[in-house]
């Protein structure tokens, strides 16, 4: 979860967020390099300015350069972007499928792979929070998922538009009434990951947090058997 005065992205906890961080760093590096080149060119051109007329718009080599440069920048940005989008949306042989349904203003989770588990997840009020729990982020029932295995999250909504987002997992998916959207979830370690609804959905939009807890497979199977 983020901390006060944090300027960077949240720490990646899985391959999806790692792709997001890689793409962010790649585009940032290209932007800085492009800015540096433009500044150096402007400084050099200014210092080397001559007093007579020099119609640079008629120089074919310069016209070719300022046409080719943006094309190369777009290609260097687009290729890793397409790769990241493909990897972020590729669902293959998930260990478990979880359906998340947005309501005003809570989430309902349903495990659909051969089990019959369904529960609502409400935000814990400030006066009821255990010591050390984050305010406005903790819930009474967390979404449990296995670590180091792919989980498929299927998201929809019951009433209005919502958005299921967990930044440290690199996931943000719209919850649209009457429509099912899906994304893969996977983590490289156990832990508790916090998120919030990211689509303004009404008066209590700020009070429907998301908490995903990644646990070892053995504990997850035990939890499934105890809840089923």
Tab-separated table of C-alpha atoms in Angstrom:
chain	number	residue	atom	x	y	z
A	1	UNK	CA	0.000	0.000	0.000
A	2	UNK	CA	1.190	3.591	-0.540
A	3	UNK	CA	2.796	5.667	2.159
A	4	UNK	CA	2.863	9.385	2.890
A	5	UNK	CA	5.300	11.369	0.687
A	6	UNK	CA	5.714	8.359	-1.644
A	7	UNK	CA	6.540	9.549	-5.175
A	8	UNK	CA	7.139	6.245	-6.966
A	9	UNK	CA	4.721	3.506	-7.978
A	10	UNK	CA	3.695	0.920	-5.432
A	11	UNK	CA	5.997	-2.074	-5.105
A	12	UNK	CA	5.231	-4.734	-7.697
A	13	UNK	CA	3.811	-7.915	-6.173
A	14	UNK	CA	3.319	-9.915	-9.351
A	15	UNK	CA	4.151	-10.161	-13.067
A	16	UNK	CA	1.345	-7.808	-14.116
A	17	UNK	CA	2.569	-4.934	-11.966
A	18	UNK	CA	6.149	-5.692	-12.999
A	19	UNK	CA	5.101	-5.119	-16.618
A	20	UNK	CA	3.449	-1.835	-15.639
A	21	UNK	CA	6.614	-0.664	-13.856
A	22	UNK	CA	8.792	-1.728	-16.806
A	23	UNK	CA	6.592	0.172	-19.271
A	24	UNK	CA	6.560	3.237	-17.015
A	25	UNK	CA	10.370	3.263	-16.741
A	26	UNK	CA	10.771	2.654	-20.475
A	27	UNK	CA	8.502	5.552	-21.483
A	28	UNK	CA	10.055	7.808	-18.843
A	29	UNK	CA	13.548	7.060	-20.179
A	30	UNK	CA	12.457	7.838	-23.756
A	31	UNK	CA	10.832	11.080	-22.613
A	32	UNK	CA	13.949	12.220	-20.741
A	33	UNK	CA	16.216	11.283	-23.649
A	34	UNK	CA	13.989	13.080	-26.160
A	35	UNK	CA	13.864	16.199	-23.961
A	36	UNK	CA	17.651	16.191	-23.611
A	37	UNK	CA	18.172	15.891	-27.367
A	38	UNK	CA	15.737	18.722	-28.091
A	39	UNK	CA	17.411	20.988	-25.519
A	40	UNK	CA	20.898	20.264	-26.864
A	41	UNK	CA	19.735	20.895	-30.426
A	42	UNK	CA	18.053	24.174	-29.435
A	43	UNK	CA	21.132	25.351	-27.533
A	44	UNK	CA	23.479	24.434	-30.379
A	45	UNK	CA	21.259	26.048	-33.001
A	46	UNK	CA	20.957	29.223	-30.924
A	47	UNK	CA	24.708	29.536	-30.356
A	48	UNK	CA	25.500	28.840	-33.993
A	49	UNK	CA	22.932	31.241	-35.438
A	50	UNK	CA	24.267	33.278	-38.348
A	51	UNK	CA	23.256	36.814	-39.231
A	52	UNK	CA	22.116	36.111	-42.779
A	53	UNK	CA	18.925	34.394	-43.925
A	54	UNK	CA	19.057	30.592	-43.645
A	55	UNK	CA	15.769	28.987	-44.782
A	56	UNK	CA	15.961	25.758	-42.769
A	57	UNK	CA	12.468	24.730	-43.841
A	58	UNK	CA	13.888	23.952	-47.265
A	59	UNK	CA	16.628	21.623	-46.013
A	60	UNK	CA	15.525	18.140	-47.064
A	61	UNK	CA	17.753	16.323	-44.569
A	62	UNK	CA	16.281	18.275	-41.655
A	63	UNK	CA	12.732	17.659	-42.857
A	64	UNK	CA	13.469	13.937	-43.080
A	65	UNK	CA	14.922	13.954	-39.563
A	66	UNK	CA	11.975	15.657	-37.884
A	67	UNK	CA	9.624	13.279	-39.697
A	68	UNK	CA	11.508	10.083	-38.880
A	69	UNK	CA	12.246	10.925	-35.245
A	70	UNK	CA	8.587	10.974	-34.062
A	71	UNK	CA	7.920	7.769	-35.980
A	72	UNK	CA	10.795	6.008	-34.195
A	73	UNK	CA	9.653	7.368	-30.818
A	74	UNK	CA	6.110	6.067	-31.428
A	75	UNK	CA	7.432	2.644	-32.458
A	76	UNK	CA	9.692	2.399	-29.385
A	77	UNK	CA	6.708	3.289	-27.194
A	78	UNK	CA	4.041	1.228	-28.953
A	79	UNK	CA	5.855	-2.123	-29.133
A	80	UNK	CA	6.372	-2.583	-25.362
A	81	UNK	CA	2.884	-1.154	-24.752
A	82	UNK	CA	1.260	-3.814	-26.939
A	83	UNK	CA	3.358	-6.516	-25.285
A	84	UNK	CA	2.350	-5.356	-21.815
A	85	UNK	CA	-1.346	-5.180	-22.749
A	86	UNK	CA	-1.212	-8.721	-24.125
A	87	UNK	CA	0.492	-10.139	-21.032
A	88	UNK	CA	-1.814	-8.243	-18.656
A	89	UNK	CA	-4.957	-9.660	-20.276
A	90	UNK	CA	-3.792	-13.195	-21.065
A	91	UNK	CA	-5.719	-15.739	-18.974
A	92	UNK	CA	-4.309	-19.270	-19.082
A	93	UNK	CA	-5.336	-22.239	-16.968
A	94	UNK	CA	-6.344	-20.305	-13.818
A	95	UNK	CA	-6.294	-22.227	-10.557
A	96	UNK	CA	-9.469	-20.552	-9.319
A	97	UNK	CA	-12.063	-18.132	-10.701
A	98	UNK	CA	-13.500	-15.427	-8.482
A	99	UNK	CA	-16.471	-13.304	-9.489
A	100	UNK	CA	-16.529	-9.808	-7.958
A	101	UNK	CA	-19.805	-7.906	-8.110
A	102	UNK	CA	-19.967	-4.227	-7.245
A	103	UNK	CA	-22.911	-2.881	-5.259
A	104	UNK	CA	-23.698	0.499	-3.752
A	105	UNK	CA	-21.516	0.367	-1.706
A	106	UNK	CA	-19.766	-2.948	-1.105
A	107	UNK	CA	-18.303	-5.872	-3.021
A	108	UNK	CA	-19.626	-9.403	-3.268
A	109	UNK	CA	-17.207	-12.258	-4.001
A	110	UNK	CA	-18.244	-15.625	-5.402
A	111	UNK	CA	-15.912	-18.597	-5.948
A	112	UNK	CA	-17.227	-20.529	-8.934
A	113	UNK	CA	-14.834	-23.450	-9.591
A	114	UNK	CA	-16.556	-26.449	-8.057
A	115	UNK	CA	-17.238	-24.682	-4.754
A	116	UNK	CA	-20.168	-22.738	-3.394
A	117	UNK	CA	-18.665	-19.796	-1.541
A	118	UNK	CA	-20.159	-16.313	-1.628
A	119	UNK	CA	-19.779	-13.425	0.799
A	120	UNK	CA	-20.104	-9.657	1.002
A	121	UNK	CA	-17.144	-7.441	1.809
A	122	UNK	CA	-17.929	-4.248	3.716
A	123	UNK	CA	-15.557	-1.563	4.924
A	124	UNK	CA	-14.854	-1.653	8.675
A	125	UNK	CA	-15.876	1.582	10.326
A	126	UNK	CA	-13.132	3.649	11.944
A	127	UNK	CA	-14.372	3.073	15.495
A	128	UNK	CA	-14.296	-0.719	14.954
A	129	UNK	CA	-10.821	-0.970	13.412
A	130	UNK	CA	-8.235	-3.185	15.127
A	131	UNK	CA	-5.028	-1.443	16.160
A	132	UNK	CA	-2.675	-0.891	13.247
A	133	UNK	CA	-5.279	-1.408	10.520
A	134	UNK	CA	-5.445	1.161	7.706
A	135	UNK	CA	-8.368	3.570	7.910
A	136	UNK	CA	-10.970	3.383	5.109
A	137	UNK	CA	-9.165	0.393	3.570
A	138	UNK	CA	-9.821	-2.606	5.827
A	139	UNK	CA	-12.846	-4.860	5.264
A	140	UNK	CA	-14.689	-7.460	7.305
A	141	UNK	CA	-14.166	-10.238	4.718
A	142	UNK	CA	-11.062	-10.274	2.533
A	143	UNK	CA	-10.865	-11.866	-0.891
A	144	UNK	CA	-8.589	-14.889	-0.408
A	145	UNK	CA	-6.443	-16.042	-3.346
A	146	UNK	CA	-3.527	-18.477	-3.735
A	147	UNK	CA	-0.029	-17.051	-4.078
A	148	UNK	CA	2.245	-18.018	-7.021
A	149	UNK	CA	-0.744	-19.290	-9.015
A	150	UNK	CA	-2.946	-17.552	-11.545
A	151	UNK	CA	-6.395	-16.465	-10.404
A	152	UNK	CA	-9.053	-15.276	-12.821
A	153	UNK	CA	-11.096	-12.342	-11.570
A	154	UNK	CA	-14.460	-11.792	-13.295
A	155	UNK	CA	-15.973	-8.399	-12.524
A	156	UNK	CA	-19.481	-7.033	-12.971
A	157	UNK	CA	-21.863	-4.666	-11.206
A	158	UNK	CA	-25.399	-4.936	-9.872
A	159	UNK	CA	-26.540	-1.317	-10.098
A	160	UNK	CA	-24.148	1.376	-11.438
A	161	UNK	CA	-20.612	1.540	-12.809
A	162	UNK	CA	-17.849	0.535	-10.401
A	163	UNK	CA	-14.160	-0.260	-10.902
A	164	UNK	CA	-12.189	-3.039	-9.193
A	165	UNK	CA	-8.638	-1.738	-8.727
A	166	UNK	CA	-5.638	-2.966	-6.717
A	167	UNK	CA	-2.568	-0.865	-7.655
A	168	UNK	CA	0.108	-3.172	-6.202
A	169	UNK	CA	-1.262	-6.011	-8.358
A	170	UNK	CA	-1.383	-3.786	-11.454
A	171	UNK	CA	-5.110	-4.394	-11.865
A	172	UNK	CA	-7.902	-1.966	-12.703
A	173	UNK	CA	-11.026	-3.338	-14.359
A	174	UNK	CA	-14.425	-1.729	-14.861
A	175	UNK	CA	-17.519	-3.282	-13.309
A	176	UNK	CA	-20.352	-2.726	-15.780
A	177	UNK	CA	-23.953	-3.850	-15.080
A	178	UNK	CA	-24.947	-6.684	-17.417
A	179	UNK	CA	-21.392	-7.297	-18.595
A	180	UNK	CA	-18.589	-9.597	-17.443
A	181	UNK	CA	-14.978	-8.378	-17.652
A	182	UNK	CA	-12.083	-10.629	-16.737
A	183	UNK	CA	-8.400	-10.271	-15.939
A	184	UNK	CA	-5.700	-12.578	-14.558
A	185	UNK	CA	-4.331	-12.082	-11.055
A	186	UNK	CA	-1.088	-13.550	-9.795
A	187	UNK	CA	1.326	-12.701	-7.034
A	188	UNK	CA	4.926	-13.686	-6.449
A	189	UNK	CA	4.582	-13.563	-2.668
A	190	UNK	CA	2.010	-13.803	0.088
A	191	UNK	CA	0.577	-10.660	1.606
A	192	UNK	CA	-2.386	-8.325	1.895
A	193	UNK	CA	-3.007	-5.895	-0.960
A	194	UNK	CA	-5.341	-2.923	-0.735
A	195	UNK	CA	-7.368	-1.132	-3.373
A	196	UNK	CA	-10.505	0.934	-3.803
A	197	UNK	CA	-13.354	1.443	-6.230
A	198	UNK	CA	-11.944	3.712	-8.935
A	199	UNK	CA	-15.177	4.772	-10.627
A	200	UNK	CA	-17.368	7.418	-9.007
A	201	UNK	CA	-20.454	5.387	-8.150
A	202	UNK	CA	-22.418	7.515	-5.698
A	203	UNK	CA	-22.390	9.141	-2.293
A	204	UNK	CA	-20.376	6.383	-0.585
A	205	UNK	CA	-17.942	5.792	-3.455
A	206	UNK	CA	-14.985	6.351	-1.097
A	207	UNK	CA	-16.197	3.696	1.326
A	208	UNK	CA	-16.046	0.452	-0.659
A	209	UNK	CA	-12.413	-0.682	-0.414
A	210	UNK	CA	-10.919	-3.848	-1.881
A	211	UNK	CA	-8.643	-6.171	0.071
A	212	UNK	CA	-6.999	-9.180	-1.595
A	213	UNK	CA	-5.039	-11.559	0.606
A	214	UNK	CA	-2.602	-13.953	-1.087
A	215	UNK	CA	-1.923	-17.079	0.973
A	216	UNK	CA	0.015	-20.324	0.426
A	217	UNK	CA	-1.810	-22.980	-1.591
A	218	UNK	CA	-2.147	-25.324	1.394
A	219	UNK	CA	-3.821	-22.618	3.484
A	220	UNK	CA	-6.047	-21.617	0.548
A	221	UNK	CA	-7.300	-25.178	0.068
A	222	UNK	CA	-7.958	-25.446	3.809
A	223	UNK	CA	-9.893	-22.173	3.700
A	224	UNK	CA	-11.979	-23.406	0.746
A	225	UNK	CA	-12.896	-26.629	2.546
A	226	UNK	CA	-13.796	-24.798	5.742
A	227	UNK	CA	-15.952	-22.205	3.971
A	228	UNK	CA	-17.654	-24.622	1.577
